Amino acid sequence: MATSIWSGPLLLCLPPKDFERTRALPTCRDMLIETRTPRYARLMVAVALSALVSGCQILNPSDVRESGFQPSNNPVTVDNVTRNDKLAEIAKAQHPRILATYGGEYSDPKLERMVAKVVGSLTTVSSNPNQTYRITILNSPNVNAFALPGGYLYVTRGLLALANDSAELAAVISHEMGHVTANHGIQRQQKEAEEVLATKVVTDLLGESPTAKAALIRGKLRLAQFSRNQELEADGIGIKMSGQAGYDPFAAGRFLQSMAAYSDLRAVSGATDASLDFLASHPNAPQRIDLAQRHARQFGAPGIGRRDRDSFLAGIDGLLFGDTPDEGYVRGTTFMHPKLGISFAVPQGFVIDNTAAAVTATGPDNTAIRFDGVAIDAKLPLTDYVKSGWVAGLDPSSVRADTINGNEAAFARASAEGWQFDIVVIRNGAQVYRLLTAAPTASTALDQIARSVSSSFRVMTAAEKAGLKPLRIRVVTVQPGQNMGSLAASMVGVDRKLDLFRVLNALAPGASVSAGDKVKIVTDR
């Protein structure tokens, strides 16, 4: 059952702190910030403003009687405010799909209160005070934030881990509020529909001619430019909003730089699931950062506005980082899944990317590995399953039965369009796992790599499963004698420690840390 910080409207201007419920006075309007945390993790911040808060009276505690404090007979909630909002209903229908794509909702009351505080500050300066917002923290390590029409806003825990103060978070959320304010979601749907119709007309009339292809390319460029213009417009709206709320307006430019550094780190590390990241849908360029800084300079020189860094860092301390126990953990070149109780390793030089659908690894010379699970009839022999038609280009004569570390297994080879494949299927209890290794036809390393991976598959011991802990963001204070190198070295479970430490803490090359500074590290403690 959902719980909330306040069970009735919170009257912002009343001084007494001993009462959680207040009865709205005739001279004031209500503002409700509601944070709910169900078992499987949800943050919902709903804000409804119907008048300026500055119109409230200030009362003395002595003027207020306890009997006057009653639950509101007509509390302001998201459900009754948006009951007739068609856009909100459309977004509500899409909400479960968003959760399924991004790993569900992430629950942390301390974190939720911090985010709620930022959202509450921004809503007081919104250009549309009647707009309500629902903010959901998504349980995804990807760095992303986005909005749906009707006021549904989303931010991933991965983005919260990358940000360094409340002003940067405010810049992100106000940018997404800008999309809602400007009705960008509806505009984009209309533009996409126009381009789909234009594509059909061009294809019907011109077929596959060069003229047709040129017309289709122009259509895609028009849509890309339209999206870019929307992002730039949302930048302007968001920076103005966060600046008016008192936050550092230069935070937007700083966070754009952090995201660019994060994207570069992913590119070098070989992570391949970038489609769910912010930069996949929010184009980034030095010109955009420069434009963001120009918007910020309208408020004054750098250094103005509040950052609320300590409050933000306190909110994200303990934040889950990287994979969840449900998806398993990557530790260097080893993948371990404590709930499934299995583990395997890839050779040195390969980089593992763990997604909800599968575990993939990329290595030298275009070699790739994929690991996933499948449900099949427990009585079906694995050799028959391999031959059942799901492997394209299968060499039937290569299919053979064997065992791997005591587990029933089947091996096979296949080839197709310049590629060769090694297929291994392993049964462990009621679960069947598939290991596919691919290499170009000319490669001579396929067999060695595939045998190295498949032979490493094993069942974890009870002690191993119990000792495997998730990684978390921990905020630590730099001690005398510590430097970036020693702090980065204290991190566990991650590669390229120094580079990641720099990105997480927005430290440019040549920057240093001093005793007393607060910094983020990644650890399993």
Coordinates of C-alpha atoms in Angstrom, one line a residue:
M1 CA 0.0 0.0 0.0
A2 CA 1.2 3.5 -0.9
T3 CA 2.3 5.8 1.9
S4 CA 3.0 9.5 1.8
I5 CA 4.9 12.1 3.8
W6 CA 1.8 14.1 4.1
S7 CA -1.7 12.7 4.2
G8 CA -3.4 16.0 3.5
P9 CA -2.4 19.3 1.8
L10 CA 0.6 21.0 3.2
L11 CA 0.0 24.7 3.8
L12 CA 3.3 26.2 3.0
C13 CA 3.1 29.4 5.0
L14 CA 2.2 28.0 8.5
P15 CA 5.0 28.1 11.0
P16 CA 4.0 25.3 13.4
K17 CA 5.9 22.1 12.9
D18 CA 4.1 19.9 15.3
F19 CA 1.2 19.1 13.0
E20 CA 1.3 17.1 9.7
R21 CA -2.2 18.0 8.6
T22 CA -3.6 21.5 8.2
R23 CA -6.9 22.9 7.2
A24 CA -6.6 25.3 4.3
L25 CA -7.5 28.9 5.2
P26 CA -9.6 31.1 2.9
T27 CA -6.6 33.3 2.1
C28 CA -4.4 30.6 0.9
R29 CA -4.3 28.0 -1.8
D30 CA -2.8 24.5 -1.4
M31 CA 0.4 23.0 -2.7
L32 CA 0.9 19.3 -2.4
I33 CA 4.1 17.5 -2.9
E34 CA 3.3 13.8 -2.5
T35 CA 6.0 11.1 -2.4
R36 CA 4.9 7.5 -2.5
T37 CA 7.2 4.5 -2.1
P38 CA 5.6 1.1 -2.8
R39 CA 7.5 -2.1 -2.2
Y40 CA 8.8 -2.4 -5.8
A41 CA 10.0 1.1 -5.8
R42 CA 8.1 4.2 -6.9
L43 CA 8.6 7.9 -6.6
M44 CA 5.7 10.1 -7.5
V45 CA 5.9 13.8 -7.0
A46 CA 2.6 15.6 -7.8
V47 CA 2.5 19.4 -7.6
A48 CA -0.7 21.4 -8.1
L49 CA -0.5 25.2 -7.8
S50 CA -3.6 27.3 -8.3
A51 CA -2.3 30.7 -6.9
L52 CA 1.0 32.4 -5.9
V53 CA 2.3 31.2 -2.6
S54 CA 3.2 34.8 -1.8
G55 CA -0.5 35.6 -1.2
C56 CA -0.5 33.6 2.0
Q57 CA -0.8 35.1 5.5
I58 CA 1.8 34.4 8.1
L59 CA 0.2 33.2 11.4
N60 CA 1.7 33.2 14.9
P61 CA 1.7 29.8 16.6
S62 CA -0.3 31.4 19.4
D63 CA -3.1 32.3 17.0
V64 CA -3.5 28.7 15.9
R65 CA -5.6 26.1 17.8
E66 CA -4.9 22.4 17.5
S67 CA -8.6 21.8 16.9
G68 CA -8.3 23.8 13.7
F69 CA -6.0 21.2 12.1
Q70 CA -8.1 18.7 10.3
P71 CA -7.5 16.5 7.2
S72 CA -8.7 18.3 4.0
N73 CA -12.1 17.3 2.8
N74 CA -10.9 17.8 -0.8
P75 CA -7.2 17.0 -0.9
V76 CA -5.2 18.0 -4.0
T77 CA -4.0 14.8 -5.6
V78 CA -2.7 13.9 -9.1
D79 CA -5.6 11.7 -9.8
N80 CA -8.3 14.3 -9.2
V81 CA -6.4 17.2 -10.8
T82 CA -5.7 15.2 -14.0
R83 CA -9.0 13.3 -14.2
N84 CA -10.1 15.0 -17.4
D85 CA -6.6 15.6 -18.9
K86 CA -6.5 13.5 -22.1
L87 CA -2.7 13.9 -22.4
A88 CA -2.2 12.6 -18.9
E89 CA -4.4 9.6 -19.7
I90 CA -2.3 8.9 -22.8
A91 CA 0.9 9.1 -20.8
K92 CA -0.6 7.0 -18.0
A93 CA -1.2 4.2 -20.6
Q94 CA 2.5 4.3 -21.7
H95 CA 3.8 4.4 -18.1
P96 CA 4.0 0.6 -17.7
R97 CA 6.0 0.3 -20.9
I98 CA 8.5 2.8 -19.7
L99 CA 8.9 0.9 -16.4
A100 CA 9.4 -2.4 -18.3
T101 CA 12.0 -0.8 -20.6
Y102 CA 14.0 0.8 -17.8
G103 CA 13.9 -1.9 -15.1
G104 CA 11.0 -0.7 -13.0
E105 CA 11.0 2.0 -10.3
Y106 CA 13.8 2.7 -7.9
S107 CA 12.8 3.2 -4.2
D108 CA 14.9 5.1 -1.8
P109 CA 12.9 7.5 0.5
K110 CA 15.9 9.7 1.2
L111 CA 16.7 10.1 -2.5
E112 CA 13.0 10.7 -3.3
R113 CA 12.8 13.5 -0.7
M114 CA 15.8 15.2 -2.3
V115 CA 14.3 15.0 -5.8
A116 CA 10.9 16.2 -4.5
K117 CA 12.6 19.2 -3.0
V118 CA 14.1 20.2 -6.3
V119 CA 10.8 19.6 -8.2
G120 CA 8.9 21.6 -5.7
S121 CA 11.3 24.6 -6.2
L122 CA 10.9 24.5 -9.9
T123 CA 7.1 24.3 -9.9
T124 CA 6.9 27.6 -8.1
V125 CA 8.3 29.4 -11.2
S126 CA 6.6 27.3 -13.9
S127 CA 5.1 29.3 -16.7
N128 CA 2.1 26.9 -16.5
P129 CA 1.1 26.8 -12.8
N130 CA -1.9 24.5 -13.5
Q131 CA 0.4 21.8 -14.9
T132 CA 0.8 18.7 -12.7
Y133 CA 3.9 16.5 -12.8
R134 CA 4.6 12.9 -11.9
I135 CA 8.3 12.2 -11.4
T136 CA 9.5 8.6 -11.5
I137 CA 13.0 7.4 -10.7
L138 CA 13.8 4.5 -13.0
N139 CA 15.9 1.6 -11.8
S140 CA 18.3 1.8 -14.7
P141 CA 22.1 2.5 -14.8
N142 CA 21.7 4.3 -18.1
V143 CA 22.0 8.1 -17.9
N144 CA 18.7 9.4 -19.1
A145 CA 15.7 11.7 -18.4
F146 CA 12.7 12.3 -20.6
A147 CA 9.1 13.5 -20.5
L148 CA 5.7 12.3 -21.8
P149 CA 2.8 14.6 -22.7
G150 CA 0.6 15.3 -19.6
G151 CA 3.4 15.9 -17.2
Y152 CA 5.0 12.4 -16.7
L153 CA 8.7 13.0 -16.1
Y154 CA 11.4 10.3 -15.7
V155 CA 14.9 10.3 -14.5
T156 CA 17.2 7.3 -14.1
R157 CA 19.3 6.4 -11.1
G158 CA 22.2 6.4 -13.6
L159 CA 21.7 10.1 -14.2
L160 CA 21.5 10.9 -10.5
A161 CA 24.8 9.1 -10.0
L162 CA 26.4 11.3 -12.6
A163 CA 25.1 14.6 -11.4
N164 CA 27.0 16.5 -8.7
D165 CA 24.6 19.0 -7.2
S166 CA 20.9 20.0 -6.9
A167 CA 21.4 22.7 -9.6
E168 CA 22.5 20.1 -12.2
L169 CA 19.4 17.9 -11.3
A170 CA 17.2 21.0 -11.5
A171 CA 18.7 21.8 -15.0
V172 CA 17.7 18.3 -16.2
I173 CA 14.2 18.3 -14.7
S174 CA 13.4 21.8 -15.8
H175 CA 14.6 20.8 -19.3
E176 CA 12.0 18.0 -19.3
M177 CA 9.4 20.3 -17.9
G178 CA 10.2 22.6 -20.8
H179 CA 9.2 19.8 -23.2
V180 CA 5.8 19.5 -21.4
T181 CA 5.2 23.2 -21.3
A182 CA 6.0 23.5 -25.0
N183 CA 3.8 20.5 -25.9
H184 CA 6.8 19.0 -27.7
G185 CA 5.6 15.4 -27.4
I186 CA 2.4 16.2 -29.4
Q187 CA 4.3 18.3 -31.9
R188 CA 6.7 15.5 -32.5
Q189 CA 4.0 12.9 -33.0
Q190 CA 2.4 15.2 -35.6
K191 CA 5.7 15.7 -37.4
E192 CA 6.5 12.0 -37.4
A193 CA 3.0 11.3 -38.9
E194 CA 3.6 13.9 -41.6
E195 CA 7.0 12.3 -42.5
V196 CA 5.5 8.7 -42.5
L197 CA 2.8 10.0 -45.0
A198 CA 5.4 11.7 -47.1
T199 CA 7.5 8.6 -47.2
K200 CA 4.6 6.5 -48.4
V201 CA 3.8 9.0 -51.1
V202 CA 7.4 9.2 -52.3
T203 CA 7.8 5.4 -52.3
D204 CA 4.5 4.9 -54.2
L205 CA 5.3 7.5 -56.8
L206 CA 9.0 7.2 -57.3
G207 CA 9.8 3.6 -56.1
E208 CA 13.5 3.0 -55.4
S209 CA 14.9 5.6 -57.7
P210 CA 17.8 7.9 -56.6
T211 CA 15.3 10.8 -56.5
A212 CA 13.1 8.8 -54.1
K213 CA 16.1 8.0 -51.8
A214 CA 17.2 11.7 -51.8
A215 CA 13.6 12.7 -50.8
L216 CA 13.5 10.2 -48.0
I217 CA 16.9 11.4 -46.7
R218 CA 15.6 15.0 -46.7
G219 CA 12.6 13.9 -44.7
K220 CA 14.8 12.3 -42.1
L221 CA 17.0 15.4 -41.9
R222 CA 13.9 17.6 -41.4
L223 CA 12.7 15.4 -38.5
A224 CA 16.2 15.4 -37.0
Q225 CA 16.4 19.2 -37.2
F226 CA 12.9 19.5 -35.8
S227 CA 14.0 17.3 -32.8
R228 CA 17.1 19.4 -32.4
N229 CA 15.1 22.6 -32.3
Q230 CA 12.9 21.1 -29.7
E231 CA 15.8 20.3 -27.5
L232 CA 17.3 23.7 -27.8
E233 CA 14.0 25.3 -27.0
A234 CA 13.7 23.1 -23.9
D235 CA 17.2 24.1 -22.9
G236 CA 16.2 27.7 -23.0
I237 CA 13.0 27.1 -21.0
G238 CA 14.7 24.9 -18.5
I239 CA 17.6 27.2 -17.8
K240 CA 15.3 30.2 -17.3
M241 CA 13.1 28.1 -15.0
S242 CA 16.0 26.8 -12.8
G243 CA 17.6 30.3 -12.7
Q244 CA 14.3 31.8 -11.6
A245 CA 14.0 29.2 -8.9
G246 CA 17.4 30.3 -7.5
Y247 CA 19.6 27.5 -8.8
D248 CA 22.9 28.1 -10.5
P249 CA 21.9 28.6 -14.2
F250 CA 25.4 27.5 -15.4
A251 CA 24.6 24.0 -14.1
A252 CA 23.0 23.0 -17.4
G253 CA 26.3 23.6 -19.3
R254 CA 28.3 21.7 -16.7
F255 CA 26.0 18.7 -16.8
L256 CA 26.0 18.6 -20.6
Q257 CA 29.8 18.4 -20.4
S258 CA 29.6 15.6 -17.8
M259 CA 27.3 13.7 -20.1
A260 CA 29.6 14.1 -23.0
A261 CA 32.5 12.8 -20.9
Y262 CA 30.3 9.9 -19.8
S263 CA 29.5 9.1 -23.4
D264 CA 33.2 9.2 -24.4
L265 CA 34.0 6.8 -21.5
R266 CA 31.3 4.3 -22.7
A267 CA 32.6 4.5 -26.2
V268 CA 36.1 3.6 -25.1
S269 CA 35.0 0.9 -22.7
G270 CA 33.0 -0.8 -25.4
A271 CA 29.5 -0.6 -23.8
T272 CA 27.0 -1.1 -26.5
D273 CA 23.6 -0.4 -25.0
A274 CA 23.7 3.4 -25.6
S275 CA 20.1 3.4 -27.0
L276 CA 18.6 4.0 -23.6
D277 CA 21.0 6.9 -22.7
F278 CA 20.2 10.6 -22.7
L279 CA 22.5 11.5 -25.6
A280 CA 20.7 9.0 -27.9
S281 CA 17.6 11.3 -27.9
H282 CA 19.2 14.6 -26.7
P283 CA 21.7 15.7 -29.3
N284 CA 24.9 17.1 -27.7
A285 CA 27.5 19.4 -29.2
P286 CA 30.0 22.1 -28.1
Q287 CA 27.7 24.6 -29.7
R288 CA 24.8 23.4 -27.5
I289 CA 26.9 23.8 -24.4
D290 CA 27.9 27.3 -25.5
L291 CA 24.3 28.2 -26.1
A292 CA 23.4 26.9 -22.6
Q293 CA 26.1 29.1 -21.1
R294 CA 24.8 32.1 -23.0
H295 CA 21.3 31.5 -21.6
A296 CA 22.9 31.3 -18.1
R297 CA 24.7 34.6 -18.6
Q298 CA 21.4 36.4 -18.8
F299 CA 21.2 35.9 -15.0
G300 CA 24.8 37.1 -14.3
A301 CA 28.4 35.9 -14.2
P302 CA 29.3 32.3 -13.1
G303 CA 29.1 31.8 -9.4
I304 CA 25.5 33.0 -9.0
G305 CA 22.7 30.8 -7.7
R306 CA 22.7 28.0 -5.3
R307 CA 24.0 24.5 -6.0
D308 CA 22.9 22.6 -2.8
R309 CA 25.7 20.2 -3.3
D310 CA 25.8 18.8 0.2
S311 CA 22.0 18.2 0.2
F312 CA 22.3 16.4 -3.2
L313 CA 25.2 14.3 -2.2
A314 CA 23.5 13.2 1.0
G315 CA 20.5 12.2 -1.1
I316 CA 22.5 10.0 -3.5
D317 CA 24.8 8.4 -0.9
G318 CA 24.1 4.7 -1.0
L319 CA 22.5 4.9 -4.5
L320 CA 22.7 1.6 -6.4
F321 CA 25.3 1.8 -9.2
G322 CA 25.4 -0.4 -12.2
D323 CA 23.6 -3.8 -12.4
T324 CA 20.9 -5.0 -10.0
P325 CA 20.9 -8.5 -8.3
D326 CA 18.0 -9.4 -10.7
E327 CA 20.3 -8.8 -13.7
G328 CA 23.5 -10.2 -12.3
Y329 CA 26.9 -8.4 -11.9
V330 CA 29.8 -7.8 -14.1
R331 CA 33.2 -7.8 -12.3
G332 CA 36.0 -7.2 -14.8
T333 CA 35.8 -10.1 -17.3
T334 CA 33.5 -12.2 -15.2
F335 CA 29.7 -12.3 -15.1
M336 CA 28.0 -13.6 -12.0
H337 CA 24.3 -13.9 -11.3
P338 CA 23.7 -14.6 -7.6
K339 CA 20.0 -15.3 -8.0
L340 CA 20.5 -17.8 -10.9
G341 CA 23.6 -19.1 -9.1
I342 CA 25.8 -19.2 -12.3
S343 CA 29.0 -17.6 -13.5
F344 CA 31.1 -17.4 -16.6
A345 CA 34.2 -15.4 -17.8
V346 CA 35.3 -13.9 -21.1
P347 CA 38.9 -13.6 -22.2
Q348 CA 41.1 -10.6 -21.4
G349 CA 40.5 -7.8 -23.9
F350 CA 36.7 -8.4 -24.0
V351 CA 34.3 -5.9 -22.5
I352 CA 31.0 -7.2 -21.0
D353 CA 27.8 -5.3 -21.4
N354 CA 24.9 -6.5 -19.2
T355 CA 21.4 -5.7 -20.4
A356 CA 17.9 -6.8 -19.5
A357 CA 17.7 -9.0 -22.6
A358 CA 21.1 -10.6 -22.7
V359 CA 24.8 -10.4 -21.6
T360 CA 27.0 -9.5 -24.5
A361 CA 30.8 -9.1 -24.8
T362 CA 32.9 -7.6 -27.6
G363 CA 36.5 -8.3 -28.2
P364 CA 39.4 -8.0 -30.7
D365 CA 38.9 -8.5 -34.4
N366 CA 35.1 -8.1 -34.3
T367 CA 34.6 -11.1 -32.1
A368 CA 31.4 -11.1 -30.1
I369 CA 29.8 -13.2 -27.4
R370 CA 26.1 -13.4 -26.4
F371 CA 24.7 -15.2 -23.3
D372 CA 21.0 -15.6 -22.5
G373 CA 18.5 -18.0 -21.0
V374 CA 15.5 -19.8 -22.6
A375 CA 12.7 -22.0 -21.4
I376 CA 12.3 -25.4 -23.1
D377 CA 10.6 -28.7 -22.3
A378 CA 12.6 -30.4 -19.6
K379 CA 12.4 -33.7 -21.5
L380 CA 13.7 -32.3 -24.8
P381 CA 17.3 -33.4 -25.4
L382 CA 19.6 -30.4 -25.9
T383 CA 20.8 -31.8 -29.3
D384 CA 17.3 -31.8 -30.5
Y385 CA 16.7 -28.2 -29.3
V386 CA 19.8 -27.1 -31.2
K387 CA 18.4 -28.6 -34.4
S388 CA 14.9 -27.2 -33.9
G389 CA 15.4 -24.3 -36.3
W390 CA 16.5 -21.3 -34.2
V391 CA 20.1 -21.5 -35.5
A392 CA 20.5 -20.0 -39.0
G393 CA 23.2 -21.8 -41.1
L394 CA 23.5 -24.7 -38.7
D395 CA 25.9 -27.5 -39.6
P396 CA 23.9 -30.5 -38.5
S397 CA 27.0 -32.8 -38.5
S398 CA 28.6 -30.5 -35.8
V399 CA 25.9 -31.0 -33.2
R400 CA 27.1 -33.2 -30.3
A401 CA 26.2 -33.8 -26.7
D402 CA 28.7 -33.3 -23.8
T403 CA 28.9 -31.9 -20.3
I404 CA 30.5 -28.7 -18.9
N405 CA 31.6 -28.8 -15.2
G406 CA 28.9 -31.4 -14.5
N407 CA 26.1 -29.7 -16.5
E408 CA 24.4 -31.3 -19.5
A409 CA 25.4 -29.4 -22.7
A410 CA 25.3 -29.5 -26.5
F411 CA 27.7 -28.0 -29.0
A412 CA 27.3 -27.0 -32.6
R413 CA 28.8 -24.8 -35.4
A414 CA 27.1 -22.5 -37.9
S415 CA 28.0 -20.0 -40.6
A416 CA 26.2 -17.3 -42.5
E417 CA 27.1 -14.3 -44.7
G418 CA 30.8 -14.0 -43.8
W419 CA 30.5 -15.0 -40.2
Q420 CA 31.1 -18.2 -38.3
F421 CA 29.4 -19.2 -35.0
D422 CA 30.0 -21.5 -32.1
I423 CA 26.8 -22.5 -30.2
V424 CA 26.7 -24.0 -26.7
V425 CA 23.5 -24.8 -24.9
I426 CA 23.8 -25.7 -21.2
R427 CA 21.1 -27.1 -18.8
N428 CA 21.3 -26.3 -15.2
G429 CA 18.3 -27.5 -13.2
A430 CA 15.1 -26.3 -14.9
Q431 CA 17.0 -23.5 -16.8
V432 CA 18.7 -23.7 -20.1
Y433 CA 21.4 -21.2 -21.1
R434 CA 22.8 -20.3 -24.5
L435 CA 26.3 -19.1 -25.3
L436 CA 26.9 -17.9 -28.8
T437 CA 30.3 -16.8 -30.0
A438 CA 30.7 -15.1 -33.4
A439 CA 33.7 -14.2 -35.5
P440 CA 34.4 -13.3 -39.1
T441 CA 34.9 -16.2 -41.4
A442 CA 38.6 -15.5 -41.8
S443 CA 39.2 -15.6 -38.0
T444 CA 41.2 -18.5 -36.6
A445 CA 40.5 -17.7 -33.0
L446 CA 36.8 -18.7 -32.8
D447 CA 37.3 -22.2 -31.3
Q448 CA 39.8 -21.0 -28.7
I449 CA 37.6 -18.1 -27.5
A450 CA 34.5 -20.2 -27.5
R451 CA 36.0 -23.0 -25.5
S452 CA 37.5 -20.6 -23.0
V453 CA 34.1 -19.0 -22.4
S454 CA 32.0 -22.3 -22.3
S455 CA 34.5 -24.1 -20.0
S456 CA 34.3 -21.2 -17.5
F457 CA 30.6 -21.7 -17.0
R458 CA 30.0 -23.0 -13.5
V459 CA 27.5 -23.1 -10.6
M460 CA 28.3 -20.6 -7.8
T461 CA 28.8 -21.8 -4.2
A462 CA 26.5 -20.6 -1.5
A463 CA 29.3 -18.6 0.0
E464 CA 30.0 -16.9 -3.3
K465 CA 26.4 -15.9 -3.8
A466 CA 26.2 -14.6 -0.2
G467 CA 29.4 -12.6 -0.6
L468 CA 28.4 -10.9 -3.8
K469 CA 27.1 -7.4 -3.1
P470 CA 25.7 -4.7 -5.4
L471 CA 27.8 -1.7 -6.2
R472 CA 26.8 1.6 -4.7
I473 CA 27.7 5.3 -4.8
R474 CA 29.3 6.3 -1.6
V475 CA 30.1 9.9 -0.7
V476 CA 33.4 10.2 1.2
T477 CA 35.4 13.1 2.6
V478 CA 38.9 13.4 1.2
Q479 CA 41.4 12.9 4.0
P480 CA 44.9 14.4 4.3
G481 CA 47.3 12.6 2.0
Q482 CA 44.7 11.2 -0.3
N483 CA 44.6 12.1 -4.0
M484 CA 42.6 11.2 -7.0
G485 CA 44.7 8.1 -7.7
S486 CA 44.3 6.7 -4.2
L487 CA 40.6 7.4 -4.1
A488 CA 40.1 5.8 -7.5
A489 CA 42.1 2.8 -6.4
S490 CA 39.7 2.3 -3.5
M491 CA 36.8 1.7 -5.8
V492 CA 35.8 -1.9 -6.5
G493 CA 33.9 -3.8 -9.3
V494 CA 34.7 -1.3 -12.1
D495 CA 37.2 -0.9 -14.8
R496 CA 39.2 2.2 -15.7
K497 CA 38.9 3.4 -12.1
L498 CA 40.6 6.8 -12.5
D499 CA 38.7 7.7 -15.6
L500 CA 35.4 6.8 -14.0
F501 CA 36.3 8.7 -10.8
R502 CA 37.0 11.8 -12.9
V503 CA 33.7 11.5 -14.8
L504 CA 31.6 10.8 -11.7
N505 CA 33.0 13.9 -9.9
A506 CA 33.2 16.1 -13.0
L507 CA 36.9 16.6 -12.7
A508 CA 38.7 17.9 -15.7
P509 CA 42.2 16.7 -16.7
G510 CA 44.7 18.4 -14.5
A511 CA 42.1 19.0 -11.7
S512 CA 42.9 17.8 -8.1
V513 CA 41.1 17.2 -4.9
S514 CA 41.8 18.7 -1.5
A515 CA 41.4 17.4 2.1
G516 CA 37.8 18.1 3.2
D517 CA 36.3 17.8 -0.3
K518 CA 33.4 15.5 -0.7
V519 CA 33.7 13.1 -3.6
K520 CA 31.8 10.0 -5.0
I521 CA 33.3 6.6 -5.2
V522 CA 31.9 3.2 -6.3
T523 CA 32.1 0.4 -3.8
D524 CA 30.2 -2.7 -2.6
R525 CA 30.3 -1.5 1.0

